[in-house]
CSV table of C-alpha atoms in Angstrom, one decimal:
chain,number,residue,atom,x,y,z
A,1,MET,CA,-0.1,0.0,0.0
A,2,LYS,CA,1.4,3.4,-0.8
A,3,ILE,CA,-0.1,6.7,-0.1
A,4,PHE,CA,-0.5,9.6,-2.9
A,5,VAL,CA,-1.1,13.2,-2.4
A,6,ASP,CA,-2.4,15.4,-4.9
A,7,ALA,CA,-0.4,18.2,-3.5
A,8,ASP,CA,-1.4,21.4,-5.4
A,9,GLY,CA,-3.2,23.3,-3.1
A,10,CYS,CA,-3.7,20.6,-0.6
A,11,PRO,CA,-3.5,21.9,3.2
A,12,VAL,CA,-2.5,18.4,4.7
A,13,VAL,CA,0.7,17.4,2.7
A,14,LYS,CA,2.8,17.7,6.2
A,15,LEU,CA,0.0,15.9,8.1
A,16,ALA,CA,-0.2,13.1,5.3
A,17,ILE,CA,3.5,12.6,5.3
A,18,LYS,CA,3.9,12.4,9.1
A,19,ILE,CA,1.3,9.6,9.6
A,20,ALA,CA,3.0,7.8,6.4
A,21,LYS,CA,6.1,7.8,8.4
A,22,GLU,CA,4.4,6.8,11.7
A,23,TYR,CA,3.1,3.6,9.7
A,24,LYS,CA,6.4,3.1,7.7
A,25,LEU,CA,4.1,3.4,4.5
A,26,ASN,CA,5.6,4.9,1.2
A,27,ILE,CA,4.2,8.3,0.1
A,28,ILE,CA,4.3,10.0,-2.9
A,29,VAL,CA,3.7,13.5,-3.1
A,30,VAL,CA,2.7,14.8,-6.5
A,31,LYS,CA,3.0,18.6,-7.3
A,32,ASN,CA,3.6,20.9,-10.4
A,33,TYR,CA,6.7,22.8,-10.6
A,34,CYS,CA,5.2,26.1,-9.2
A,35,HIS,CA,5.0,24.4,-5.5
A,36,GLU,CA,8.1,24.1,-3.4
A,37,ILE,CA,7.7,20.9,-1.3
A,38,THR,CA,10.5,19.2,0.4
A,39,ASP,CA,10.6,16.2,2.6
A,40,ASP,CA,13.4,13.8,3.6
A,41,TYR,CA,10.8,10.7,4.0
A,42,ALA,CA,8.2,11.3,1.3
A,43,GLU,CA,9.2,10.8,-2.4
A,44,ILE,CA,8.4,14.1,-4.6
A,45,VAL,CA,7.0,13.6,-7.8
A,46,THR,CA,7.4,17.3,-10.0
A,47,VAL,CA,5.2,17.3,-13.0
A,48,ASP,CA,4.6,20.3,-15.6
A,49,ARG,CA,1.8,22.6,-15.0
A,50,SER,CA,-0.3,21.3,-17.8
A,51,LYS,CA,-3.9,21.2,-16.8
A,52,ASP,CA,-4.6,17.7,-14.8
A,53,ARG,CA,-1.0,16.4,-15.5
A,54,ALA,CA,-0.6,15.5,-11.8
A,55,ASP,CA,-4.2,13.7,-11.8
A,56,PHE,CA,-3.2,11.5,-14.7
A,57,TYR,CA,0.1,10.9,-13.3
A,58,ILE,CA,-1.3,9.7,-10.1
A,59,ALA,CA,-4.3,7.7,-11.9
A,60,ASN,CA,-1.5,5.8,-14.0
A,61,GLN,CA,0.7,4.9,-11.1
A,62,ILE,CA,-1.8,3.6,-8.5
A,63,GLU,CA,-2.5,0.1,-7.5
A,64,LYS,CA,-5.6,-1.6,-5.8
A,65,ASN,CA,-6.0,-0.1,-2.3
A,66,ASP,CA,-3.5,2.6,-2.5
A,67,ILE,CA,-4.7,5.6,-0.8
A,68,ILE,CA,-5.0,9.0,-2.7
A,69,ILE,CA,-5.6,12.3,-1.1
A,70,THR,CA,-7.2,14.6,-3.4
A,71,GLN,CA,-10.0,17.6,-3.5
A,72,ASP,CA,-10.2,16.8,-7.4
A,73,TYR,CA,-13.5,14.8,-8.0
A,74,GLY,CA,-12.3,13.8,-11.5
A,75,LEU,CA,-9.3,12.4,-10.2
A,76,ALA,CA,-11.2,10.5,-7.7
A,77,ALA,CA,-13.4,8.9,-10.0
A,78,MET,CA,-10.4,7.6,-11.9
A,79,VAL,CA,-8.9,6.4,-8.8
A,80,LEU,CA,-12.0,4.5,-7.9
A,81,ALA,CA,-12.2,2.9,-11.2
A,82,ARG,CA,-8.7,1.5,-10.4
A,83,GLU,CA,-9.8,0.3,-6.9
A,84,GLY,CA,-7.9,2.9,-5.1
A,85,ILE,CA,-9.2,4.3,-2.1
A,86,CYS,CA,-9.8,8.2,-2.2
A,87,MET,CA,-10.2,11.0,0.7
A,88,ASN,CA,-10.3,14.5,0.4
A,89,GLN,CA,-8.3,17.0,2.7
A,90,ASN,CA,-11.4,17.3,5.3
A,91,GLY,CA,-11.3,13.4,5.5
A,92,LEU,CA,-14.4,12.9,3.6
A,93,ILE,CA,-13.8,9.4,2.0
A,94,LEU,CA,-14.7,9.2,-1.7
A,95,SER,CA,-16.5,6.2,-2.7
A,96,SER,CA,-18.8,4.9,-5.5
A,97,ASN,CA,-21.7,5.8,-3.1
A,98,ASN,CA,-20.9,9.5,-3.5
A,99,ILE,CA,-18.8,10.3,-6.3
A,100,ASP,CA,-21.8,10.8,-8.8
A,101,TYR,CA,-23.5,13.3,-6.5
A,102,LEU,CA,-19.9,15.2,-6.1
A,103,LEU,CA,-19.2,15.2,-9.8
A,104,SER,CA,-22.7,16.6,-10.4
A,105,ARG,CA,-22.4,19.5,-7.8
A,106,ARG,CA,-19.0,20.4,-9.4
A,107,HIS,CA,-20.5,20.5,-12.9
A,108,LEU,CA,-23.7,22.5,-11.6
A,109,ASN,CA,-21.1,24.9,-9.8
A,110,GLN,CA,-19.1,25.3,-12.9
A,111,GLU,CA,-22.0,26.1,-15.2
A,112,LEU,CA,-23.3,28.8,-12.2
A,113,ARG,CA,-19.9,30.3,-12.3
A,114,ARG,CA,-19.8,30.4,-16.0
A,115,LYS,CA,-23.4,31.9,-16.2
A,116,TYR,CA,-22.9,34.5,-13.8
A,117,LYS,CA,-19.1,34.8,-13.8
A,118,LYS,CA,-19.1,34.8,-10.4
A,119,ASN,CA,-17.3,32.3,-7.6
A,120,PHE,CA,-19.8,31.4,-5.0
A,121,SER,CA,-17.7,29.8,-2.8
A,122,LYS,CA,-15.9,31.6,0.2
A,123,PHE,CA,-13.1,29.8,1.6
A,124,LYS,CA,-12.5,30.0,5.3
A,125,LYS,CA,-9.4,29.3,7.3
A,126,ARG,CA,-8.5,26.0,7.6
A,127,SER,CA,-9.5,24.8,11.4
A,128,LYS,CA,-7.9,22.4,14.0
A,129,LYS,CA,-11.3,20.4,13.8
A,130,LEU,CA,-11.0,19.8,10.0
A,131,ASP,CA,-7.1,18.5,10.3
A,132,GLN,CA,-8.4,16.3,13.2
A,133,ALA,CA,-11.0,14.8,11.2
A,134,PHE,CA,-8.4,14.2,8.2
A,135,ILE,CA,-6.0,12.7,10.5
A,136,LYS,CA,-8.7,10.4,11.9
A,137,GLN,CA,-10.1,9.2,8.8
A,138,LEU,CA,-6.4,8.6,7.1
A,139,ARG,CA,-5.6,6.5,10.2
A,140,PHE,CA,-8.9,4.6,9.7
A,141,LEU,CA,-8.1,3.9,6.3
A,142,ILE,CA,-4.6,2.5,6.9
A,143,GLU,CA,-5.5,0.5,9.8
A,144,SER,CA,-8.6,-1.0,7.7
A,145,PHE,CA,-6.5,-2.0,4.9
A,146,TYR,CA,-3.0,-2.3,6.2
A,147,PRO,CA,-3.4,-4.1,9.6
A,148,ILE,CA,-0.7,-3.5,12.1
A,149,SER,CA,0.9,-6.6,13.4
């Protein structure tokens, strides 16, 4: 089992690396060259800035039961098709039960932004509560699919 992080714009890269290190799991952080991420434990993969380049890299590298951390529902759909395990930066597990709804909502929001030329989301500062939810879910996934002996 490996952990992949779609790192462009991801607020939990350091948390994911810390947890992977605790469990002695390989972690691959995929970013474009505009982001500066360094770590002695994680494998850092830098891709060019082309649209979806990091997504396609991850989708082509994953194996069954690898964990992917992403906020991109398109990538999540590709990962689920390859039997990967997906979660977002807030600890939401993305599955076949919710991905269609999330993709539909993304499409609707794109249409609204295009129609009204306005962004309707207001990003709030990330809270410790969200970090704790992420940590709890990542540990749950690791322990469910990678039993500790």
